[in-house]
PDB file of C-alpha atoms in Angstrom:
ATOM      1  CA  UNK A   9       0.000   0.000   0.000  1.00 42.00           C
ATOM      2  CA  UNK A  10       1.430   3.742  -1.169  1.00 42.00           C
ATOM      3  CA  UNK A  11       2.576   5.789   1.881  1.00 43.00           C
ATOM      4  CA  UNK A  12      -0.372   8.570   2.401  1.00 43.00           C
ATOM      5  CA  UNK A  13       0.885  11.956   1.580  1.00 44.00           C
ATOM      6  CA  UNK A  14      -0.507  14.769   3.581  1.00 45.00           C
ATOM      7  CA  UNK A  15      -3.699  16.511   1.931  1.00 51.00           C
ATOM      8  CA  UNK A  16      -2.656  19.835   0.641  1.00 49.00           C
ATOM      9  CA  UNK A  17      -4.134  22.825   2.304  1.00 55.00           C
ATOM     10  CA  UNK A  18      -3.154  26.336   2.124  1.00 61.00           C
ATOM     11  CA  UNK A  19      -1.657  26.338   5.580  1.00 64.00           C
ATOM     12  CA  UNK A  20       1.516  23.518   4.303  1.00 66.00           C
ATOM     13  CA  UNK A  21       1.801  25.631   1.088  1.00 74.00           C
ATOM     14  CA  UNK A  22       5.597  27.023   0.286  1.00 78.00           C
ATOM     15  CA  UNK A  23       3.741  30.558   0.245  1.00 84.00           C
ATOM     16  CA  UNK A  24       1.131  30.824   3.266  1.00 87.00           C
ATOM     17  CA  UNK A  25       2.200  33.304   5.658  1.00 89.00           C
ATOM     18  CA  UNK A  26       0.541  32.191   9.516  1.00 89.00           C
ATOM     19  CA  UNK A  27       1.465  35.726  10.846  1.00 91.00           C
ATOM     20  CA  UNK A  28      -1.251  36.950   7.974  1.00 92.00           C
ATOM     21  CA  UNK A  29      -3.812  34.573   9.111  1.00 93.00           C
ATOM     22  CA  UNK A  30      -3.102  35.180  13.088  1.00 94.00           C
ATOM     23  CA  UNK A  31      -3.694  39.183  12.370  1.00 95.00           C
ATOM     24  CA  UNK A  32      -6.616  38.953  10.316  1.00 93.00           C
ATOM     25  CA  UNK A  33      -7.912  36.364  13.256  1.00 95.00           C
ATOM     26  CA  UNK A  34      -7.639  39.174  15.641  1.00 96.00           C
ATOM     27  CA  UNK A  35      -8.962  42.140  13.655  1.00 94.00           C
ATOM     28  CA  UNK A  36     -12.023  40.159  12.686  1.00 91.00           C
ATOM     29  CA  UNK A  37     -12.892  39.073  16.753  1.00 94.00           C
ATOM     30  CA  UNK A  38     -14.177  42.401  16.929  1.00 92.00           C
ATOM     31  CA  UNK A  39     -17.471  42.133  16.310  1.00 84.00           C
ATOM     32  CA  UNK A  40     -20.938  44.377  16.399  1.00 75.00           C
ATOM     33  CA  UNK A  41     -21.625  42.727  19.261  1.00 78.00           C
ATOM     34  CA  UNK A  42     -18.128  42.517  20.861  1.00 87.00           C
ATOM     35  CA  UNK A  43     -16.605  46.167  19.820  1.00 90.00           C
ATOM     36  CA  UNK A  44     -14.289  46.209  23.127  1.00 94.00           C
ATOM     37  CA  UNK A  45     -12.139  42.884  24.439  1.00 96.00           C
ATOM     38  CA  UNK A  46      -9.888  41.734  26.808  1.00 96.00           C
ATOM     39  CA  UNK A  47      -6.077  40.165  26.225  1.00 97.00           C
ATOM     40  CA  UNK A  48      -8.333  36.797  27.420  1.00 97.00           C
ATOM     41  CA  UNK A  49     -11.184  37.124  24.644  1.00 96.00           C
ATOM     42  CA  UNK A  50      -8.807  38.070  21.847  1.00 97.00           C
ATOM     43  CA  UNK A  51      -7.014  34.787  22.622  1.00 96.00           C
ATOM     44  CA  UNK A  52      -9.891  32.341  23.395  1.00 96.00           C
ATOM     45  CA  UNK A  53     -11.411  33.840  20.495  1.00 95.00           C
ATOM     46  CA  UNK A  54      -8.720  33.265  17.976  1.00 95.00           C
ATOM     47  CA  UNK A  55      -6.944  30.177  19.637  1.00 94.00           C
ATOM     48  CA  UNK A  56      -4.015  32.058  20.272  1.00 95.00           C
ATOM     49  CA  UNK A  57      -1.975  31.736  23.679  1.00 96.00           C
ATOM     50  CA  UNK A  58      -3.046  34.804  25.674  1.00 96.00           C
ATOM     51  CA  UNK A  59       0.964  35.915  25.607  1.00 96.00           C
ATOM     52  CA  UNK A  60       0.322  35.444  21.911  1.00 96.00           C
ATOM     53  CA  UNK A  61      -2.622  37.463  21.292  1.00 96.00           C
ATOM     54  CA  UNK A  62      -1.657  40.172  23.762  1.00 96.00           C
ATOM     55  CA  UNK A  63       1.731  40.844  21.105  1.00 96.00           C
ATOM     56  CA  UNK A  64      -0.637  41.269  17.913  1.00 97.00           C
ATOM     57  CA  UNK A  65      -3.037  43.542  19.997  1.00 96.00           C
ATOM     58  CA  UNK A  66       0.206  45.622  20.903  1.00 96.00           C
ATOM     59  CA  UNK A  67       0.964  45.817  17.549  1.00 96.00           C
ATOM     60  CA  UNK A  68      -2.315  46.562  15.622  1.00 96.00           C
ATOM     61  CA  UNK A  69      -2.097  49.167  18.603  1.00 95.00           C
ATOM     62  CA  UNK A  70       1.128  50.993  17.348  1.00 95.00           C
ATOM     63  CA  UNK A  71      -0.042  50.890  14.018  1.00 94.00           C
ATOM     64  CA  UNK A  72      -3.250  52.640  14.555  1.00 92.00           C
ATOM     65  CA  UNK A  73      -5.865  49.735  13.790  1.00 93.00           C
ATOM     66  CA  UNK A  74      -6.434  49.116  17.563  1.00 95.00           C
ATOM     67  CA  UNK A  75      -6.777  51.594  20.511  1.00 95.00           C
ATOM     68  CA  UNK A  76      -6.539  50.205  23.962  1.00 94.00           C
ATOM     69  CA  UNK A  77      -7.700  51.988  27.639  1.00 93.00           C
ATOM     70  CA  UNK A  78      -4.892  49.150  29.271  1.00 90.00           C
ATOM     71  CA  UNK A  79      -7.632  46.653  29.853  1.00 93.00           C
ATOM     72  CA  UNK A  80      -9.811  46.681  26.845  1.00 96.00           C
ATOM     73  CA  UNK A  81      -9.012  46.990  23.250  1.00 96.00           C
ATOM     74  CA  UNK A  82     -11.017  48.606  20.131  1.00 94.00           C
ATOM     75  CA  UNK A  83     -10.713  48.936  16.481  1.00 92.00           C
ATOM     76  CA  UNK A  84     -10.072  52.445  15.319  1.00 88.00           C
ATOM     77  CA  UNK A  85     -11.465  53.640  12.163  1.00 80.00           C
ATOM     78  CA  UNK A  86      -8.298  53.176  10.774  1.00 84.00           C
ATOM     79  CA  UNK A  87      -9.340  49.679  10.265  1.00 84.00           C
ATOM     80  CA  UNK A  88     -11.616  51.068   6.941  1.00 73.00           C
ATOM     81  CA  UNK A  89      -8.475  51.449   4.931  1.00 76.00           C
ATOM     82  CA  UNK A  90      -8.415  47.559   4.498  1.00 78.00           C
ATOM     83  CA  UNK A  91     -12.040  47.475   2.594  1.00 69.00           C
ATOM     84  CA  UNK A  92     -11.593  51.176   1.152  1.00 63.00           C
ATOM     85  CA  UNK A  93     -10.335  49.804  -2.195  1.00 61.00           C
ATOM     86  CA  UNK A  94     -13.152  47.313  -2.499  1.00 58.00           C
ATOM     87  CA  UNK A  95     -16.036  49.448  -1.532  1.00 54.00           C
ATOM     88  CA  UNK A  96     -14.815  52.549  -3.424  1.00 58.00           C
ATOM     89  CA  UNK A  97     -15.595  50.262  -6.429  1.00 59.00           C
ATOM     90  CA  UNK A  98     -18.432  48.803  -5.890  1.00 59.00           C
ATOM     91  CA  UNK A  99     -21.900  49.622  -7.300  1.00 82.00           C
ATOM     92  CA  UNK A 100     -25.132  50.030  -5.711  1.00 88.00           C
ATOM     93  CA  UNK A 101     -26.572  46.836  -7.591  1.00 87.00           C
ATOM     94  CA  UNK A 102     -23.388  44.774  -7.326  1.00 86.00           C
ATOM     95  CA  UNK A 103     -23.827  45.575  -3.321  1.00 86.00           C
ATOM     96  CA  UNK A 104     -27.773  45.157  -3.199  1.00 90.00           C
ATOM     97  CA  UNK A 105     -28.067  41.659  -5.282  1.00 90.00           C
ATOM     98  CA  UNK A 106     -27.547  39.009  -2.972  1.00 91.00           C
ATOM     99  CA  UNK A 107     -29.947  41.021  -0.620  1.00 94.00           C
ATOM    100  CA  UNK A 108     -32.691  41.008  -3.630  1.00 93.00           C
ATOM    101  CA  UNK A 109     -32.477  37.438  -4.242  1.00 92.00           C
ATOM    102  CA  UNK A 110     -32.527  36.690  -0.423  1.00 93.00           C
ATOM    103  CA  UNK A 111     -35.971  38.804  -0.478  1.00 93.00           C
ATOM    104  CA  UNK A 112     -37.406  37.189  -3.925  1.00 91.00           C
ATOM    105  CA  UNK A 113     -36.282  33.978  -2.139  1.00 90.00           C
ATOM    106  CA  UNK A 114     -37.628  34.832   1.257  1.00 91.00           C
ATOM    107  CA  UNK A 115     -41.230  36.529   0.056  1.00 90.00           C
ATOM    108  CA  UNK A 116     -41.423  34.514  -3.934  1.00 88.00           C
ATOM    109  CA  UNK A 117     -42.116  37.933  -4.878  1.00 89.00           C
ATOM    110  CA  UNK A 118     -39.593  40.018  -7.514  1.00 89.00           C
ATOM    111  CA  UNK A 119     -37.961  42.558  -5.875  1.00 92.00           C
ATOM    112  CA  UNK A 120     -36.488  45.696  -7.504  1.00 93.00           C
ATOM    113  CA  UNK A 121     -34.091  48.543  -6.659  1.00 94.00           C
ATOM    114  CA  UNK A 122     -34.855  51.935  -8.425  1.00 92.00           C
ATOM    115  CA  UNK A 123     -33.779  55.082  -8.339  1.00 92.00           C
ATOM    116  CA  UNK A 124     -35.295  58.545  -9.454  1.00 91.00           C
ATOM    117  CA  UNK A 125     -34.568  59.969 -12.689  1.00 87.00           C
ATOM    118  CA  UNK A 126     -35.986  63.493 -13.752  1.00 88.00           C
ATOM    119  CA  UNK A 127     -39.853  62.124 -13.348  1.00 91.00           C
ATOM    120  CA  UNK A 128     -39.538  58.582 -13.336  1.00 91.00           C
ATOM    121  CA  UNK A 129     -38.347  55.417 -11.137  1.00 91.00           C
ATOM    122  CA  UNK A 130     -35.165  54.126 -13.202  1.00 88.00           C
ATOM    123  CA  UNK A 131     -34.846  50.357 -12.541  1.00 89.00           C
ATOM    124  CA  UNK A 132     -31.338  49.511 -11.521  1.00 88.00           C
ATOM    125  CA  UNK A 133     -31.647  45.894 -10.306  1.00 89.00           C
ATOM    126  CA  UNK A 134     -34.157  43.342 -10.202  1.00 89.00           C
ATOM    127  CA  UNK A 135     -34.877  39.864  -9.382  1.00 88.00           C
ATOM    128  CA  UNK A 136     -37.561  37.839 -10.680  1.00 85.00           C
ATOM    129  CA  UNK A 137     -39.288  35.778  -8.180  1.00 82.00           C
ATOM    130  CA  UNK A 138     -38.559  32.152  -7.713  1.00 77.00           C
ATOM    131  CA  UNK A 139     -42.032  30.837  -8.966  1.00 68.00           C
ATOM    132  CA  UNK A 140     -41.979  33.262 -12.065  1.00 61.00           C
ATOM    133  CA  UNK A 141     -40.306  32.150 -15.576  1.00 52.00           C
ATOM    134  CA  UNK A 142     -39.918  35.362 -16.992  1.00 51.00           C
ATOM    135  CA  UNK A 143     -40.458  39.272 -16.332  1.00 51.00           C
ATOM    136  CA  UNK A 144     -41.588  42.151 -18.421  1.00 48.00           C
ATOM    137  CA  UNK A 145     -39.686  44.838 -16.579  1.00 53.00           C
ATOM    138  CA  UNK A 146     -35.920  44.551 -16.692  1.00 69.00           C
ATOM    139  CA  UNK A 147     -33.101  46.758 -15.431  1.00 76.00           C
ATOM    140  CA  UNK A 148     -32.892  50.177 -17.435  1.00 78.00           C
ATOM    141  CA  UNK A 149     -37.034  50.197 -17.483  1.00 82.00           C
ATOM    142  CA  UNK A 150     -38.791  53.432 -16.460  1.00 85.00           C
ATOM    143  CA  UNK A 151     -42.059  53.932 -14.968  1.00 91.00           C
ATOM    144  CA  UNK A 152     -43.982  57.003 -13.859  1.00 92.00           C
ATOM    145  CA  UNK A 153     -42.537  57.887 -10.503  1.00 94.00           C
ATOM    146  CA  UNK A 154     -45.371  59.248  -8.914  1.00 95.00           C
ATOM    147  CA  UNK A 155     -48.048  56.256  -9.201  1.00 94.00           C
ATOM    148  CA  UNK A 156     -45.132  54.115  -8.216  1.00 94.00           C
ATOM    149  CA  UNK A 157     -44.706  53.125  -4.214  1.00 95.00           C
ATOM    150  CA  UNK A 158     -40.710  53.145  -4.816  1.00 95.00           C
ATOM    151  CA  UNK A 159     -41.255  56.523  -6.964  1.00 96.00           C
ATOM    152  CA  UNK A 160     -43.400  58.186  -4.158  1.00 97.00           C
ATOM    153  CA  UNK A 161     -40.908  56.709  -1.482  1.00 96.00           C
ATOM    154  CA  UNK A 162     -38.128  58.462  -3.526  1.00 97.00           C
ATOM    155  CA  UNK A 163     -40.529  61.947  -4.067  1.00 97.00           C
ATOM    156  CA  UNK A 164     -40.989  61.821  -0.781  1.00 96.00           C
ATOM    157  CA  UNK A 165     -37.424  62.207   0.332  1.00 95.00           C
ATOM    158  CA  UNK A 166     -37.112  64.740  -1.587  1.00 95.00           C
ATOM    159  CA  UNK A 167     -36.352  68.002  -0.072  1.00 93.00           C
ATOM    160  CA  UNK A 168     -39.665  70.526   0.292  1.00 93.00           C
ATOM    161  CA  UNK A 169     -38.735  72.566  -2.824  1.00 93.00           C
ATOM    162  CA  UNK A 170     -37.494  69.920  -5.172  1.00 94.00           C
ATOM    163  CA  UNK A 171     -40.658  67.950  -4.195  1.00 94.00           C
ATOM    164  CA  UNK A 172     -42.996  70.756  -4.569  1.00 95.00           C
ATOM    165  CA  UNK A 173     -41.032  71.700  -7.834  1.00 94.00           C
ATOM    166  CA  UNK A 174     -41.600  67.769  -8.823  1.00 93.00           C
ATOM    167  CA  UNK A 175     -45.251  67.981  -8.187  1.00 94.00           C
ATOM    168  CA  UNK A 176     -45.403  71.274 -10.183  1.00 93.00           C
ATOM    169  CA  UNK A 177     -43.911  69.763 -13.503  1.00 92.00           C
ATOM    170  CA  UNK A 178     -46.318  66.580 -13.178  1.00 91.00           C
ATOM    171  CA  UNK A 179     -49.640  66.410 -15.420  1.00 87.00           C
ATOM    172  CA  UNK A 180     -51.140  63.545 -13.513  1.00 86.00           C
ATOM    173  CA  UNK A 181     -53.345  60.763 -15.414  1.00 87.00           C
ATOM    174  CA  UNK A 182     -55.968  57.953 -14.338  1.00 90.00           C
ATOM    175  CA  UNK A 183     -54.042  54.803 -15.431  1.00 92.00           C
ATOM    176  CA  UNK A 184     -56.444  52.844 -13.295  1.00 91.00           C
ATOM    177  CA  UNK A 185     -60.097  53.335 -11.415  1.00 91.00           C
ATOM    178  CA  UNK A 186     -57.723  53.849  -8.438  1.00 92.00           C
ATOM    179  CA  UNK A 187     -55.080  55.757  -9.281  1.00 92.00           C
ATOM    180  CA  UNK A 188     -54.638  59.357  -6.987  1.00 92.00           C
ATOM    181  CA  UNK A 189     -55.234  61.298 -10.217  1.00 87.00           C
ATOM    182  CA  UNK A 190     -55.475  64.912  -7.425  1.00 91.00           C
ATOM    183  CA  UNK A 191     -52.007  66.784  -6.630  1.00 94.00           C
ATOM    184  CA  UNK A 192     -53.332  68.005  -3.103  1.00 94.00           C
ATOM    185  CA  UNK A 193     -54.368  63.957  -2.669  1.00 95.00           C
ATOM    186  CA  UNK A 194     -51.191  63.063  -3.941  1.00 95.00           C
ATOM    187  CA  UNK A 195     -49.202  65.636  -1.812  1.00 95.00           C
ATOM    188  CA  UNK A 196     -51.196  64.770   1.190  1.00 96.00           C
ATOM    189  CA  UNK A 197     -49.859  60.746   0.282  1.00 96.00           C
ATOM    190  CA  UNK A 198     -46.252  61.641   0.317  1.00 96.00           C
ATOM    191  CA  UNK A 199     -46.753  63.420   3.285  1.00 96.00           C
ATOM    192  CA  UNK A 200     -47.530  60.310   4.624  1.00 96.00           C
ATOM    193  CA  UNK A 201     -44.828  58.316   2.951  1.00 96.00           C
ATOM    194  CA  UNK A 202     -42.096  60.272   4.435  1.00 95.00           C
ATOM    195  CA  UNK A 203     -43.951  60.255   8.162  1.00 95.00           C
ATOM    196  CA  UNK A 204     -44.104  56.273   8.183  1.00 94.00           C
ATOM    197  CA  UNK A 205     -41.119  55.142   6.357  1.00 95.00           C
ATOM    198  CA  UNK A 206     -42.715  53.315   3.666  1.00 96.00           C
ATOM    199  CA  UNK A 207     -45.423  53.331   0.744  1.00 95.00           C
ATOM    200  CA  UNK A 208     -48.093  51.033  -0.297  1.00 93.00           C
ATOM    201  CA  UNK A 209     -49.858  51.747  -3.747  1.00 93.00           C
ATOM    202  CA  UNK A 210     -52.380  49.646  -4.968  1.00 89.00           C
ATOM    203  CA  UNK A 211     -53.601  48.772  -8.078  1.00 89.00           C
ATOM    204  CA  UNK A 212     -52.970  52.520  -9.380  1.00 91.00           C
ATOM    205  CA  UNK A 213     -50.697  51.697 -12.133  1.00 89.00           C
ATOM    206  CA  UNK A 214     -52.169  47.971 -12.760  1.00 86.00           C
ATOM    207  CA  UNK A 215     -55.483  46.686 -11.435  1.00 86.00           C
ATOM    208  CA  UNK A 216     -54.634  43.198 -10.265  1.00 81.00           C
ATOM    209  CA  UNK A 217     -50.757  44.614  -8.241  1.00 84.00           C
ATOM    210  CA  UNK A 218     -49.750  46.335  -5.642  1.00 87.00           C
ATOM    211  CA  UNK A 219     -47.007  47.515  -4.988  1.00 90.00           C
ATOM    212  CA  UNK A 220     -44.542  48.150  -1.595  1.00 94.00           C
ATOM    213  CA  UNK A 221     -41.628  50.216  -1.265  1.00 96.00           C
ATOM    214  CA  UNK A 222     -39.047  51.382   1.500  1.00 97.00           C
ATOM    215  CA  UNK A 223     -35.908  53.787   1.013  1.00 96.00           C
ATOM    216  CA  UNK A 224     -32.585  52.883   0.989  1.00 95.00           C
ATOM    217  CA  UNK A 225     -30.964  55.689   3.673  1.00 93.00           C
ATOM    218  CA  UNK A 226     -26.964  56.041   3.832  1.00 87.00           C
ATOM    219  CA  UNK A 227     -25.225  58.672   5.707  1.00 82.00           C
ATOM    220  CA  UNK A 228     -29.089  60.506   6.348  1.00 86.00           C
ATOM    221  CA  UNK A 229     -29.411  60.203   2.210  1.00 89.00           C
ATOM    222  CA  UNK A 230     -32.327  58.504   0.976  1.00 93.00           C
ATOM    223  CA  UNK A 231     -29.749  56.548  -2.379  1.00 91.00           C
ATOM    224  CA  UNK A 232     -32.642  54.589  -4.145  1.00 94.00           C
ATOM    225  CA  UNK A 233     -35.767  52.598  -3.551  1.00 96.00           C
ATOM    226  CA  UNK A 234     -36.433  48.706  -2.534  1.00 96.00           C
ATOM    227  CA  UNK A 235     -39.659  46.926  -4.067  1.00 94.00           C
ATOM    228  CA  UNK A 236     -41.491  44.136  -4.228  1.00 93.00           C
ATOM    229  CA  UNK A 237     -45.026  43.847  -6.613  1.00 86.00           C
ATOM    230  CA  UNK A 238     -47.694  41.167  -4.630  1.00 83.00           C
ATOM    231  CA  UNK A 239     -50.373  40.509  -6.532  1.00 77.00           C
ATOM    232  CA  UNK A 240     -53.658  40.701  -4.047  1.00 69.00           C
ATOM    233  CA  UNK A 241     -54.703  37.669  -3.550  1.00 66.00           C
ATOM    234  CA  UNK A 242     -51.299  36.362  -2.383  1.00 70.00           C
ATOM    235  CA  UNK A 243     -51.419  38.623   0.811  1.00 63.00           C
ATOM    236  CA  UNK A 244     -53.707  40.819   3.297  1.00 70.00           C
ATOM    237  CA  UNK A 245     -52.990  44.054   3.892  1.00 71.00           C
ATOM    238  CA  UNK A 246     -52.031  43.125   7.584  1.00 70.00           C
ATOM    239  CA  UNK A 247     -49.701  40.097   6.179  1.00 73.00           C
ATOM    240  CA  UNK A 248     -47.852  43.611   4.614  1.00 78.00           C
ATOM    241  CA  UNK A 249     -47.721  45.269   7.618  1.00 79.00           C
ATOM    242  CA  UNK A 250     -46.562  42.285  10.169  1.00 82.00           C
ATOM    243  CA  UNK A 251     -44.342  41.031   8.032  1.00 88.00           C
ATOM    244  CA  UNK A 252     -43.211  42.251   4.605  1.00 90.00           C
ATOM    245  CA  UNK A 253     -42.772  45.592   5.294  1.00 92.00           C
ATOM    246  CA  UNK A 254     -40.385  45.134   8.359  1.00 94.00           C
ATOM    247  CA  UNK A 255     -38.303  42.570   6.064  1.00 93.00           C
ATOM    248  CA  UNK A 256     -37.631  45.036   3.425  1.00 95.00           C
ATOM    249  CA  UNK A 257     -36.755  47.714   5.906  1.00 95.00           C
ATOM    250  CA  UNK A 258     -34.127  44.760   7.335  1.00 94.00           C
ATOM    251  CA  UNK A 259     -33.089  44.083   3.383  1.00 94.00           C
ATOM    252  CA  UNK A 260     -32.915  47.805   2.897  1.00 95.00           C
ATOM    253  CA  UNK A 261     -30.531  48.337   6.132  1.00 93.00           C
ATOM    254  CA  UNK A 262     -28.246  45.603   4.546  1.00 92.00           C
ATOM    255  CA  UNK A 263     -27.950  47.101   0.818  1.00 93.00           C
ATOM    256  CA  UNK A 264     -26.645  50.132   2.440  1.00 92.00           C
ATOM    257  CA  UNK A 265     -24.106  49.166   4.725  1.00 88.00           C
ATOM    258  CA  UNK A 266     -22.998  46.698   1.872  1.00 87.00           C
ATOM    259  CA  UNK A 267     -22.715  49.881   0.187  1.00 85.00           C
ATOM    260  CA  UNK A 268     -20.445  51.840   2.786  1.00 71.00           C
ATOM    261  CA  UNK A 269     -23.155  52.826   5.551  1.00 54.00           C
ATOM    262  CA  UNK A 270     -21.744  50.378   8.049  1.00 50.00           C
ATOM    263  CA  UNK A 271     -18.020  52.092   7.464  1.00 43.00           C
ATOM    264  CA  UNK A 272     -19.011  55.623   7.232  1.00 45.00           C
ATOM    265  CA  UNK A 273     -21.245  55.406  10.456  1.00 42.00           C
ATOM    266  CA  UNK A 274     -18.318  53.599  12.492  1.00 41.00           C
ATOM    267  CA  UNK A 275     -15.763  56.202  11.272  1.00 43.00           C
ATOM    268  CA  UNK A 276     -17.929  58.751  12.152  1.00 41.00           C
ATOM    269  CA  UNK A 277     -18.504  57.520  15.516  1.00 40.00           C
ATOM    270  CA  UNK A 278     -15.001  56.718  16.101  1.00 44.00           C
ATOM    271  CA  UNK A 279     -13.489  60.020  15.157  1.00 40.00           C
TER     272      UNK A 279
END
């Protein structure tokens, strides 16, 4: 019988570096819900000797990444620099589509990511549901933003002038028998949009959909608008309000700190 040969991993390669590994380790036992440790933590944390893992949190400490009252130790925002690179290029779809399909998934509804352009929701991402084949709206599509629930959630982040100077330009029509056709109804709508953090329309642009629609916020900035389309018949109003509005404000939350609203808050705080 052939000798066994030990399986190759990265850690016996001619090129792995442990130190790397042991550093990263450390950084990354910080967590949301851990922001301050001890010497002890760091080490049971990362399986390091505590003599060990006192050394790296000395020197993450001289270089800036750590800060340390004697006892406890924190990340600094210094620590940004490693992702900096990464987030600077990434877009606001590339950061919001795992999210979407985790929503479609979650819901088997298609859920969509717009922002506003001039008068209109511009679609920027989608995701078809699960249980659908195909989809007649696809990323670059426009609709009317003001019959939309992601178009009024965007209208009605708007600052007072821009929005009044968005209602001004708009020559409202009756696409359905329930469509707010009135710009003091409409007005009084998005009123009511920005108060409660979300919009529901239905059936104003299609009899037989609604639609429901919360921003996505970064740094205090509304950035775009998260969707799904529910025909109906596949949910109550109150199934809406229990439970698929609070999961696209959790979705929404997660786009933008995949964008950079994690980092910017923590720098902010830390500085």
């Amino acid at each position: 019988m052939a000798a066994s040969t030990p399986e190759s991993t990265p850690e016996n390669s001619d090129y792995y570096v442990k130190s790397a590994e042991k550093t990263l380790s450390v950084l990354l036992a910080f967590t949301g819900d851990r922001p301050a440790l001890t010497v002890t933590q760091v080490a049971e944390a990362t399986d390091l000797t505590r003599a060990a893992a006192r050394r790296f949190l000395l020197t993450l400490t001289d270089l800036g990444y750590l800060t340390t009252d004697g006892a406890l130790f924190r990340q600094t925002p210094r620590v940004l620099d490693i992702g900096a690179s990464y987030l600077a290029g990434l877009s606001l779809p590339q950061a919001a589509h795992s999210h979407l399909t985790a929503l479609a998934q979650e819901l088997d509804e298609t859920a969509t990511l717009t922002v506003l352009d001039g008068q209109d929701v511009l679609y920027i991402s989608r995701v078809a549901a699960p249980r659908l084949h195909s989809v007649t709206l696809n990323v670059g599509n426009r609709l009317p933003a003001w019959v939309t629930s992601m178009g009024r959630v965007l209208i009605a982040a708007l600052p007072d002038a821009a929005r009044e100077e968005f209602l001004k330009q708009l020559v409202p029509q009756g696409f359905t028998s329930y469509t707010i056709s009135n710009i003091d109804d409409l007005r009084a709508e998005l009123q009511t949009v920005r108060k409660q953090g979300w919009c529901l329309v239905e059936q104003e642009l299609d009899e037989g959909m609604r639609g429901v629609a919360v921003p996505i916020t970064r740094d205090g900035d509304v950035i775009a608008a998260l969707n799904v389309s529910i025909q109906p018949g596949r949910a109550k109003r109150e199934v809406l309000t229990d439970r698929v509005i609070p999961l696209l404000h959790t979705t929404a939350q997660r786009i933008a700190e995949d964008f950079g609203g994690r980092q910017r808050t923590a720098a902010r705080a830390g500085s």
